[in-house]
mmCIF file of C-alpha atoms in Angstrom:
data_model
loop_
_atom_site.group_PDB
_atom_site.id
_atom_site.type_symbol
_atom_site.label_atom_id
_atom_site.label_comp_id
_atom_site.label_asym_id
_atom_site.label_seq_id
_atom_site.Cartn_x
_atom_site.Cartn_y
_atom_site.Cartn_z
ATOM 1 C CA UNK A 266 26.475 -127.275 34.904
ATOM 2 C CA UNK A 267 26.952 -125.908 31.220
ATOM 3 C CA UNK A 268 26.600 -127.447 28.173
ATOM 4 C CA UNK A 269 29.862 -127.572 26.847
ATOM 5 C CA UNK A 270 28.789 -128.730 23.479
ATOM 6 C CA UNK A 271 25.863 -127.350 22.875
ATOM 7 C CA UNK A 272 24.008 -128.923 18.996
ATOM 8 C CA UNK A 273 21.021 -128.637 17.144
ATOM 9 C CA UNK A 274 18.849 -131.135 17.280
ATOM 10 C CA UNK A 275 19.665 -132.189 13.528
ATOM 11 C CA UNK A 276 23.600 -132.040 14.530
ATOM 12 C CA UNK A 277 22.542 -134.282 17.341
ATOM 13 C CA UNK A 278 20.270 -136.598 15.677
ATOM 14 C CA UNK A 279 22.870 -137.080 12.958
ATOM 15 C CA UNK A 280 25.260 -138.453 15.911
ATOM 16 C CA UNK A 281 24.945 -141.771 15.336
ATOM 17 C CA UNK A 282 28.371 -142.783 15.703
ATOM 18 C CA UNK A 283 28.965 -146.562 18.148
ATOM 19 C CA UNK A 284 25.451 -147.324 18.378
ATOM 20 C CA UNK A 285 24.766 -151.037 17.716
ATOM 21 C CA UNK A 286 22.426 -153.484 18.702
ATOM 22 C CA UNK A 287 23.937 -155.226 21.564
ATOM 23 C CA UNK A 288 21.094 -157.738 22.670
ATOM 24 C CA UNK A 289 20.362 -160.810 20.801
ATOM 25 C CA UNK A 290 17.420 -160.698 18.563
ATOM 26 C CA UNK A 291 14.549 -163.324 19.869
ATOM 27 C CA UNK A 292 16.010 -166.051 17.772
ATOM 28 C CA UNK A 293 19.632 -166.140 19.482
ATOM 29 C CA UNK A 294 18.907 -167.250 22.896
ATOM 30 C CA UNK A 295 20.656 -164.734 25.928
ATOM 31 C CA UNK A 296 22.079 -166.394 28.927
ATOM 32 C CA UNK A 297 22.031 -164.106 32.186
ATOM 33 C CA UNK A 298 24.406 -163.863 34.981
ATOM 34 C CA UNK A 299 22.905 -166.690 36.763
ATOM 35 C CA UNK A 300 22.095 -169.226 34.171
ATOM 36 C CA UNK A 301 24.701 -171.264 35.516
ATOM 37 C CA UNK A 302 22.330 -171.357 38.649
ATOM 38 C CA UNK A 303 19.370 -172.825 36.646
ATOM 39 C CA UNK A 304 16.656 -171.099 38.286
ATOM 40 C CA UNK A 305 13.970 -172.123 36.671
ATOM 41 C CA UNK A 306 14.804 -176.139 37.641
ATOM 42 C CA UNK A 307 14.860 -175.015 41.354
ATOM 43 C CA UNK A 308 11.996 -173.099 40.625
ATOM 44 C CA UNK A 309 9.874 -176.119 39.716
ATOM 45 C CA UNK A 310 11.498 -178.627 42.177
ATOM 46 C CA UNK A 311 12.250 -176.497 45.113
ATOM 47 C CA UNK A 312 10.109 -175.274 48.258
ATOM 48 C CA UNK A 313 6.550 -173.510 47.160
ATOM 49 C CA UNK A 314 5.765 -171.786 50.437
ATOM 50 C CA UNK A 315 8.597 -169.653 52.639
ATOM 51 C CA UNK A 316 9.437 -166.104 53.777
ATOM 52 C CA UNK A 317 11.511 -165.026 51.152
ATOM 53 C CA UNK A 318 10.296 -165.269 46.919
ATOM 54 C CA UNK A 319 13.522 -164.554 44.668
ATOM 55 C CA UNK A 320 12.912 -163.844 41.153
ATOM 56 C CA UNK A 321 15.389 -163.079 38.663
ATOM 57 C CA UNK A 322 14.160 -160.559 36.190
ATOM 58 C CA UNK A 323 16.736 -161.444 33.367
ATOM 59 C CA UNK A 324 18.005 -159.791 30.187
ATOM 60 C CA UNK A 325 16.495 -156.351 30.607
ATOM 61 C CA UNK A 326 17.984 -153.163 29.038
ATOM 62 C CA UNK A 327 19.454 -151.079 31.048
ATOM 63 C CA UNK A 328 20.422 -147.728 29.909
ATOM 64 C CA UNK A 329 22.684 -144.892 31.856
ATOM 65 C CA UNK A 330 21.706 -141.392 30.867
ATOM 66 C CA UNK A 331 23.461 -138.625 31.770
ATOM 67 C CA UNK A 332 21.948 -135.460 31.339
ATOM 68 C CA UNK A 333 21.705 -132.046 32.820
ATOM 69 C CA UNK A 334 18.981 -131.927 35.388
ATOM 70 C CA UNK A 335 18.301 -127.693 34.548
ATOM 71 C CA UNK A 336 17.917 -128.377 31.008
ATOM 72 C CA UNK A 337 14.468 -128.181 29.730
ATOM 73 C CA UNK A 338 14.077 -129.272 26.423
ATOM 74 C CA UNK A 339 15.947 -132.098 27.598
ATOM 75 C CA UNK A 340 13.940 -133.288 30.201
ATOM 76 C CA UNK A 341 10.961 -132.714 27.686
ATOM 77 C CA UNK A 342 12.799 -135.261 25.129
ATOM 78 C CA UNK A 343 13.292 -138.110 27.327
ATOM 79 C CA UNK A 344 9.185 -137.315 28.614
ATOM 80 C CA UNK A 345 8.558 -137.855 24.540
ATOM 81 C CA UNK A 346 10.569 -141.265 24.297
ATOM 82 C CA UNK A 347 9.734 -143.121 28.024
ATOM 83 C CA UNK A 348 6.225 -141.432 28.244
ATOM 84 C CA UNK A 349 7.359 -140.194 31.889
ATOM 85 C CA UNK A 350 9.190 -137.655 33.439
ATOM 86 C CA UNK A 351 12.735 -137.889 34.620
ATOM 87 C CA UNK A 352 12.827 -138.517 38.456
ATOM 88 C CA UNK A 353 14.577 -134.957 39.631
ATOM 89 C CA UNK A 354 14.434 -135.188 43.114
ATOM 90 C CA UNK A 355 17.167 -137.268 44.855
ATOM 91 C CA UNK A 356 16.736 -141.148 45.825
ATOM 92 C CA UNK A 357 12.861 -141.576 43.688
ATOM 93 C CA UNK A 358 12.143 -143.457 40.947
ATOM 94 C CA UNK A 359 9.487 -143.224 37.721
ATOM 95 C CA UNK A 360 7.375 -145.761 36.005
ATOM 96 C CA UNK A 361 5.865 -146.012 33.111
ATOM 97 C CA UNK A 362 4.401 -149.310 32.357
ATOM 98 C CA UNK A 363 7.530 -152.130 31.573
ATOM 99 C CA UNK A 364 9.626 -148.630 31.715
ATOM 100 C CA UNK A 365 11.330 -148.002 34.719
ATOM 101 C CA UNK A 366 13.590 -144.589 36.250
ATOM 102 C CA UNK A 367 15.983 -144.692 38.881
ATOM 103 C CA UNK A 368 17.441 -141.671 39.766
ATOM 104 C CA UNK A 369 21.518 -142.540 40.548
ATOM 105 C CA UNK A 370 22.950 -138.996 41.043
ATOM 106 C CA UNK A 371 21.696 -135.151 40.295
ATOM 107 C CA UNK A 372 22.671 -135.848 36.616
ATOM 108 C CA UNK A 373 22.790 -139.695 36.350
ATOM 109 C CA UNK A 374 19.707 -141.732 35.768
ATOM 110 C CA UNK A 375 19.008 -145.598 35.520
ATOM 111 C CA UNK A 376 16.709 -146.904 32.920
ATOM 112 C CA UNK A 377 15.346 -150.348 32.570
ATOM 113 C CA UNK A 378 13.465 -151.116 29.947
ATOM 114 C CA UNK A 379 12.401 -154.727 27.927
ATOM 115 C CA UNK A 380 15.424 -156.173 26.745
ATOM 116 C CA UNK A 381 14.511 -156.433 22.915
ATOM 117 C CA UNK A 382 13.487 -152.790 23.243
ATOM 118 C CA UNK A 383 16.477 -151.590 24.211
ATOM 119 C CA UNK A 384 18.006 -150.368 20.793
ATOM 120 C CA UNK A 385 14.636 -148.796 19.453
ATOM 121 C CA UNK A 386 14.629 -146.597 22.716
ATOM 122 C CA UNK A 387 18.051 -145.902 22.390
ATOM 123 C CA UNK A 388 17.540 -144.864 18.487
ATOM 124 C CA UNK A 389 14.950 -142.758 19.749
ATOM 125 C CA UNK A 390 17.063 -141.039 22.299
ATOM 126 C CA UNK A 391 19.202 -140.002 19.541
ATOM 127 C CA UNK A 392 16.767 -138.778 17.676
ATOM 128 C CA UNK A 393 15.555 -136.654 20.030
ATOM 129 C CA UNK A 394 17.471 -135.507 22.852
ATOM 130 C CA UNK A 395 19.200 -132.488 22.425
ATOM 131 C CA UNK A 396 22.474 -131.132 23.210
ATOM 132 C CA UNK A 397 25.475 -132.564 25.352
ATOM 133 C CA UNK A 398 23.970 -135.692 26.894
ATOM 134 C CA UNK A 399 25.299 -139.476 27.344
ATOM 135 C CA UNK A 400 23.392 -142.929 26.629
ATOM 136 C CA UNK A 401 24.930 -146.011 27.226
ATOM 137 C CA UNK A 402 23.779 -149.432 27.076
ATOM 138 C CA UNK A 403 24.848 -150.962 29.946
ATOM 139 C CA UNK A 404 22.838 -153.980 29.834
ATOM 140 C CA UNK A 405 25.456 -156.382 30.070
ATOM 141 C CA UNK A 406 26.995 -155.359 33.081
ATOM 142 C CA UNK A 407 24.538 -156.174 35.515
ATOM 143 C CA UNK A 408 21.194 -158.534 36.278
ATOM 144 C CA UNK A 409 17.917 -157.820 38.502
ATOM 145 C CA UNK A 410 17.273 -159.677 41.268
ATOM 146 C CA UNK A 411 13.448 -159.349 42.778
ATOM 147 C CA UNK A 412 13.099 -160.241 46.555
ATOM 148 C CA UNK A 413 9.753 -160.384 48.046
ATOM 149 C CA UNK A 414 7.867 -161.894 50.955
ATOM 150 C CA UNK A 415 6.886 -160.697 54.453
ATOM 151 C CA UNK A 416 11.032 -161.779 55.085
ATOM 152 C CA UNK A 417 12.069 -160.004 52.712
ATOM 153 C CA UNK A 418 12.887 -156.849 54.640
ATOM 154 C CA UNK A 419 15.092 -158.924 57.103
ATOM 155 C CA UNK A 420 16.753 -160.215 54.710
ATOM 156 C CA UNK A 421 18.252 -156.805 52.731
ATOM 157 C CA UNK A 422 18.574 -155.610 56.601
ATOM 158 C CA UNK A 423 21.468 -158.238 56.937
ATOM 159 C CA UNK A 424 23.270 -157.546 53.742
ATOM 160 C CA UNK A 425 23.633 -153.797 54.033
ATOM 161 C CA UNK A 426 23.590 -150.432 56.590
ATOM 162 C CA UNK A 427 20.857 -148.641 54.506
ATOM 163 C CA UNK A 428 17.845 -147.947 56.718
ATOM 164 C CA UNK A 429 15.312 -149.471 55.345
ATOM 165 C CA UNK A 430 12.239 -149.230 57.940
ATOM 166 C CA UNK A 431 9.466 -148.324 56.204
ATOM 167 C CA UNK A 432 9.283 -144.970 57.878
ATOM 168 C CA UNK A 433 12.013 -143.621 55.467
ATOM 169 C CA UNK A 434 11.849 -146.358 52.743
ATOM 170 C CA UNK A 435 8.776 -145.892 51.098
ATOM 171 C CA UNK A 436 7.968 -147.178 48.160
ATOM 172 C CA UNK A 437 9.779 -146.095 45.258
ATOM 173 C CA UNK A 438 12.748 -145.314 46.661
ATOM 174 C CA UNK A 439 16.410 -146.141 45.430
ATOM 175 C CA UNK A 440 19.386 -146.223 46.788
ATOM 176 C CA UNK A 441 22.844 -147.333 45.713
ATOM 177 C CA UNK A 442 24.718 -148.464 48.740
ATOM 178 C CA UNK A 443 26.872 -151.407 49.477
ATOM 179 C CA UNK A 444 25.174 -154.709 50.116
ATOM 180 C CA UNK A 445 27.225 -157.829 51.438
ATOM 181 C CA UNK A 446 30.519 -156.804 50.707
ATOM 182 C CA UNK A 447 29.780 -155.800 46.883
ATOM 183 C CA UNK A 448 27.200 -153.080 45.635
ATOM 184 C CA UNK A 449 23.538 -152.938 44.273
ATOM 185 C CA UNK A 450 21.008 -150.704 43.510
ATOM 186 C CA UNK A 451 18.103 -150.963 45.827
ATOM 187 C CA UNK A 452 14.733 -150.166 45.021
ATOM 188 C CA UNK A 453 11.266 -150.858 47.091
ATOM 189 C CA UNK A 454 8.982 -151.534 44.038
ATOM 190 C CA UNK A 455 5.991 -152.588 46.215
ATOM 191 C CA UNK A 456 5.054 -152.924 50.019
ATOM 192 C CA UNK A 457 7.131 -156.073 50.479
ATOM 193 C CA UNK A 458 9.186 -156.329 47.568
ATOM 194 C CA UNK A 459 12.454 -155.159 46.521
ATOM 195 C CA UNK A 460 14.597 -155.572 43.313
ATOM 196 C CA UNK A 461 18.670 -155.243 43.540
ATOM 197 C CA UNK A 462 20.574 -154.365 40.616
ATOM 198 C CA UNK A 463 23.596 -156.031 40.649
ATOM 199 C CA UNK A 464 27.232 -156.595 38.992
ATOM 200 C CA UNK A 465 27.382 -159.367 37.128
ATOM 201 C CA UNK A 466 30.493 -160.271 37.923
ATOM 202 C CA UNK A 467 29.277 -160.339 41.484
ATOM 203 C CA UNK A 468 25.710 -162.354 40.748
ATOM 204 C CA UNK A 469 26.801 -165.633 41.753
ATOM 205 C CA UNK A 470 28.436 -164.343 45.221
ATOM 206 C CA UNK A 471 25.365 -162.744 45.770
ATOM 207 C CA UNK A 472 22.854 -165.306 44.722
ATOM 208 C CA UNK A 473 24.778 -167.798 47.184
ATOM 209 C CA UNK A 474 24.813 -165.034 50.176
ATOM 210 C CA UNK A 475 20.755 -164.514 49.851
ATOM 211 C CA UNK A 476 20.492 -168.169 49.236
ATOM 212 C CA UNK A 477 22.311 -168.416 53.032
ATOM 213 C CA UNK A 478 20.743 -164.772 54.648
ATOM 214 C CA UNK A 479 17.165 -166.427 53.717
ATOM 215 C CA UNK A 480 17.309 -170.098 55.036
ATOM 216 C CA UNK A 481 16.401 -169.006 58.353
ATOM 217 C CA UNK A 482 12.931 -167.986 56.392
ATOM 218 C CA UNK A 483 12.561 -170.313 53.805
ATOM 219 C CA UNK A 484 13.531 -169.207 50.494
ATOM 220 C CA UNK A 485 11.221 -169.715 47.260
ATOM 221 C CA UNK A 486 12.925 -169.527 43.869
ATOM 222 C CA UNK A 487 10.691 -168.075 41.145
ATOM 223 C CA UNK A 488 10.863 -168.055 37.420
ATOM 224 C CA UNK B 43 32.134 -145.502 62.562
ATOM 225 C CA UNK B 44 30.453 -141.740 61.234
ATOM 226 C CA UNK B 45 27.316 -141.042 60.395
ATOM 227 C CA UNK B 46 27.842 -138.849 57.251
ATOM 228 C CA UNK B 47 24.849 -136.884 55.218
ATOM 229 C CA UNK B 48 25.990 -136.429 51.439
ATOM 230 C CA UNK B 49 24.730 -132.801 50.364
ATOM 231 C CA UNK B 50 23.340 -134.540 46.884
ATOM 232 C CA UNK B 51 21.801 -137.697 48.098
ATOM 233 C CA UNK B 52 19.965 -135.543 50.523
ATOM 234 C CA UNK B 53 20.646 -137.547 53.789
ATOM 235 C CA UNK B 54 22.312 -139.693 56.275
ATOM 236 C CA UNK B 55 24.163 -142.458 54.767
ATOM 237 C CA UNK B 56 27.140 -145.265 56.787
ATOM 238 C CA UNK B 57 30.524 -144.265 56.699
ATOM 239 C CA UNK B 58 31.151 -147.287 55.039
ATOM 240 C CA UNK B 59 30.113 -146.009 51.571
ATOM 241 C CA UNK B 60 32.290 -143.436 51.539
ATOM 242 C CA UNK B 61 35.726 -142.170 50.371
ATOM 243 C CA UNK B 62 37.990 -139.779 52.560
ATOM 244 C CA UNK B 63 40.082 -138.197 49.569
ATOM 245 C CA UNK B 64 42.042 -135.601 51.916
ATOM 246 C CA UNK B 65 42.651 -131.932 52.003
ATOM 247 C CA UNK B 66 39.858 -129.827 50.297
ATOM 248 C CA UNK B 67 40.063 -126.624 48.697
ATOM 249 C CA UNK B 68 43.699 -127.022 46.974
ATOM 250 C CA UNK B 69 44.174 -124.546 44.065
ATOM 251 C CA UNK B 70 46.142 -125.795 41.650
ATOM 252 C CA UNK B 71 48.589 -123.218 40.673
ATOM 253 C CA UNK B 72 47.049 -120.811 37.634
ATOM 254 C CA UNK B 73 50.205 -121.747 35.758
ATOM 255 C CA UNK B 74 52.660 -124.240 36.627
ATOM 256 C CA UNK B 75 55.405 -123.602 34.272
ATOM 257 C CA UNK B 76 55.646 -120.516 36.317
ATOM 258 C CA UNK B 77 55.884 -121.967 39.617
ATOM 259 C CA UNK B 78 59.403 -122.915 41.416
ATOM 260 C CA UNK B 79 60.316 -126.549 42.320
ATOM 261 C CA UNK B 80 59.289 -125.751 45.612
ATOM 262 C CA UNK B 81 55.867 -124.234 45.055
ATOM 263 C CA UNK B 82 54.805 -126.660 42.314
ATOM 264 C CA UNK B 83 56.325 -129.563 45.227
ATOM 265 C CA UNK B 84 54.047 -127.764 48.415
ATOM 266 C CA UNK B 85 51.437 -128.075 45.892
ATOM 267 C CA UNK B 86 52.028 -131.945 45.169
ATOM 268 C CA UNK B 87 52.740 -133.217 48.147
ATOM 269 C CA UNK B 88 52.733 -130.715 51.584
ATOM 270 C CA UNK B 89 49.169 -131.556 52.967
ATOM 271 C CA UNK B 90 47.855 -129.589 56.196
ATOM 272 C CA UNK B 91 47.902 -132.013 59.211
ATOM 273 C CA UNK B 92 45.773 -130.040 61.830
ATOM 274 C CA UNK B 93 44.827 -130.473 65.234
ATOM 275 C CA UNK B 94 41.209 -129.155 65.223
ATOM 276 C CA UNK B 95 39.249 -127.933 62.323
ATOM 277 C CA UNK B 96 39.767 -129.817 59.123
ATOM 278 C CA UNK B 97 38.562 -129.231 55.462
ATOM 279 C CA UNK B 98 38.503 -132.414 53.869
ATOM 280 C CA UNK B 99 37.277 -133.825 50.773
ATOM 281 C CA UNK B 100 34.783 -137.095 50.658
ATOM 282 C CA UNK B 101 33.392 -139.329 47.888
ATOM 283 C CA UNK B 102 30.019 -140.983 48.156
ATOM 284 C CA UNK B 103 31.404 -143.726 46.659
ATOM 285 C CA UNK B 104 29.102 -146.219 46.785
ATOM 286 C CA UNK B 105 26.233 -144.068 46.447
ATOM 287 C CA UNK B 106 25.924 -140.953 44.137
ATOM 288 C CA UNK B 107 29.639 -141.496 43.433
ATOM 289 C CA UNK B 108 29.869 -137.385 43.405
ATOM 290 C CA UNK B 109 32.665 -135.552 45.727
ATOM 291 C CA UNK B 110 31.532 -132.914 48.354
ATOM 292 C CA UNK B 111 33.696 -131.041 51.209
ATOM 293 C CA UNK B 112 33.275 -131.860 54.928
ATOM 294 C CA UNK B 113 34.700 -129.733 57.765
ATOM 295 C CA UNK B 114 35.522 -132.130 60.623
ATOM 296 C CA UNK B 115 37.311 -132.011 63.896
ATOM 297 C CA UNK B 116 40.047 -134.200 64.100
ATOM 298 C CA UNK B 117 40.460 -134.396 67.479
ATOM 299 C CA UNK B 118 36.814 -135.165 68.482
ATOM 300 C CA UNK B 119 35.608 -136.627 65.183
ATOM 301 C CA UNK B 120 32.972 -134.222 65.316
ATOM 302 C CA UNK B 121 31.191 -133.496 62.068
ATOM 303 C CA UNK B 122 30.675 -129.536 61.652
ATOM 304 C CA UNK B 123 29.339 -129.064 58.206
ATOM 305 C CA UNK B 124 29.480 -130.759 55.070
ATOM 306 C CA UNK B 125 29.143 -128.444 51.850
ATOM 307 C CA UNK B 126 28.860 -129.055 48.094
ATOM 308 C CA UNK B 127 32.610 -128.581 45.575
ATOM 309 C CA UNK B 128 32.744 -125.009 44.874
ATOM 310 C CA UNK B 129 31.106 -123.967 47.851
ATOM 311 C CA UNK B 130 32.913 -122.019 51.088
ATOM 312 C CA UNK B 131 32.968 -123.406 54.097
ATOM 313 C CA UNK B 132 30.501 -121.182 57.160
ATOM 314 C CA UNK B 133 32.692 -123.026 60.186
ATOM 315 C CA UNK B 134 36.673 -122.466 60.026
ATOM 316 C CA UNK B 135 39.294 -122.073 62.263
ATOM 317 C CA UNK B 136 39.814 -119.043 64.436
#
């Protein structure tokens, strides 16, 4: 990979063409993908105990960078705005507090960060990355859905063909793969919990299918 | 169903999130204005069909959504190799 358009930093930092603040401010109140689905009532009156906990972790940021991989002084820039490295090799992910890394492809990279955040990180990215890069906000598009519980694993093993045994799912890993006839983005963030990234147009087909793939286990709704 | 590794995710993934996209390795001619109506139409259109050894090209599409070449046997189904875009292929036809 080249960089076809290759700036100074002050070229690039004066690029601040179509960025806006997308997510509401604290005072205008965001609705996720499944508000419709009123978690947090079924939350408070549904089961307490079961196999399965879901947990919708709602109105994040999520930013795609695209970047090249060999390029040094831009992996050092995105080290100087997340405070962690960019995940190189495939199928891992990076943490760094509420800052999260998923690597998508050799020069595509997740990030999910607070939701009100979002626009100071992204300002910050401007400021400091250099050379031909790409940012967006692509918060809107999708929701995070947190499964957890010693069912868990059964229940992701119904939904899609990724092999997910321990053995060669350990934590941190990510995949994007197909899951129950739509897509998500599967990461092991702990021993028995995973969260799926998801469409948003598909959030309501998939919160009924896990609602169905988990009765067998008991499924807990958590807000 | 095959069992196909993608060169960038780094292993073995269902067939199911994958895209066949056909014939690999097809130069597009260097310039077209130059070519005749029947070279610029075998480049459009006139696909190999072979019995045997195949170079095709495959999406990961639900994956890493990059494209990579895969030589394959068509008549047993047998995976040979698969090999990043810009790459030659090590197994080809006699």
């Amino acid at each position: 990979m080249s960089d076809l358009n290759v700036m100074t930093p002050e070229e690039s930092a004066a690029t601040k063409a179509a960025v806006m603040n997308q997510v509401p401010g604290p005072e205008v109140e965001g609705q996720s993908p499944l508000h419709h689905a009123d978690l947090e009532s079924l939350a408070q009156q549904g089961p307490k105990s079961g196999g399965v906990h879901l947990r919708e972790l709602k109105l994040l940021g999520h930013l795609t960078l695209r970047c090249n991989a060999e390029n040094a002084e831009q992996l050092a820039a995105v080290e100087r705005v997340l405070g962690v490295a960019l995940p190189l090799q495939p199928l891992t992910s990076a943490e760094n507090g509420a800052y999260s890394i998923r690597w998508m492809s050799p020069d595509e990279w997740l990030i999910l960060v607070p939701g009100l955040e979002t626009f100071d990180i992204e300002t910050r990215f401007r400021d400091e990355m250099p050379g031909h890069y790409s940012l967006v906000n692509s918060s809107g598009g999708s929701t995070v859905l947190e499964l957890s519980g010693e069912n868990a694993l059964e229940v992701l093993m119904k939904s899609t063909p990724v092999d997910l045994h321990p053995k060669v799912f350990p934590v941190g890993k990510v995949v994007s793969t197909v899951f129950a006839k739509s897509g998500a983005i599967i990461r092991r963030s702990g021993e028995q919990r995973y969260e799926l990234i998801i469409r948003r147009s598909f959030a309501d087909y998939i919160w009924l299918w896990l609602q169905d793939a988990s009765r067998e286990y008991g499924l807990v709704v958590e807000a | 169903m095959f069992h196909i590794y993608c060169p960038h995710c780094a292993e073995y993934r269902e067939e199911e999130e994958f895209h066949a996209k056909g014939q690999a390795h097809i130069a597009r001619p260097l310039d077209p204005e130059a070519c005749s109506d029947k070279e610029w139409g075998e480049y459009l259109f006139f696909r190999k069909n072979p019995r045997g050894l195949h170079h095709e090209l495959w999406v990961h599409a639900a994956g890493c959504r990059k494209f990579f070449n895969m030589t394959r046997d068509t008549q047993t189904y047998e995976i040979k190799e698969v090999y990043k875009i810009g790459e030659q292929p090590s197994v080809v036809a006699e």
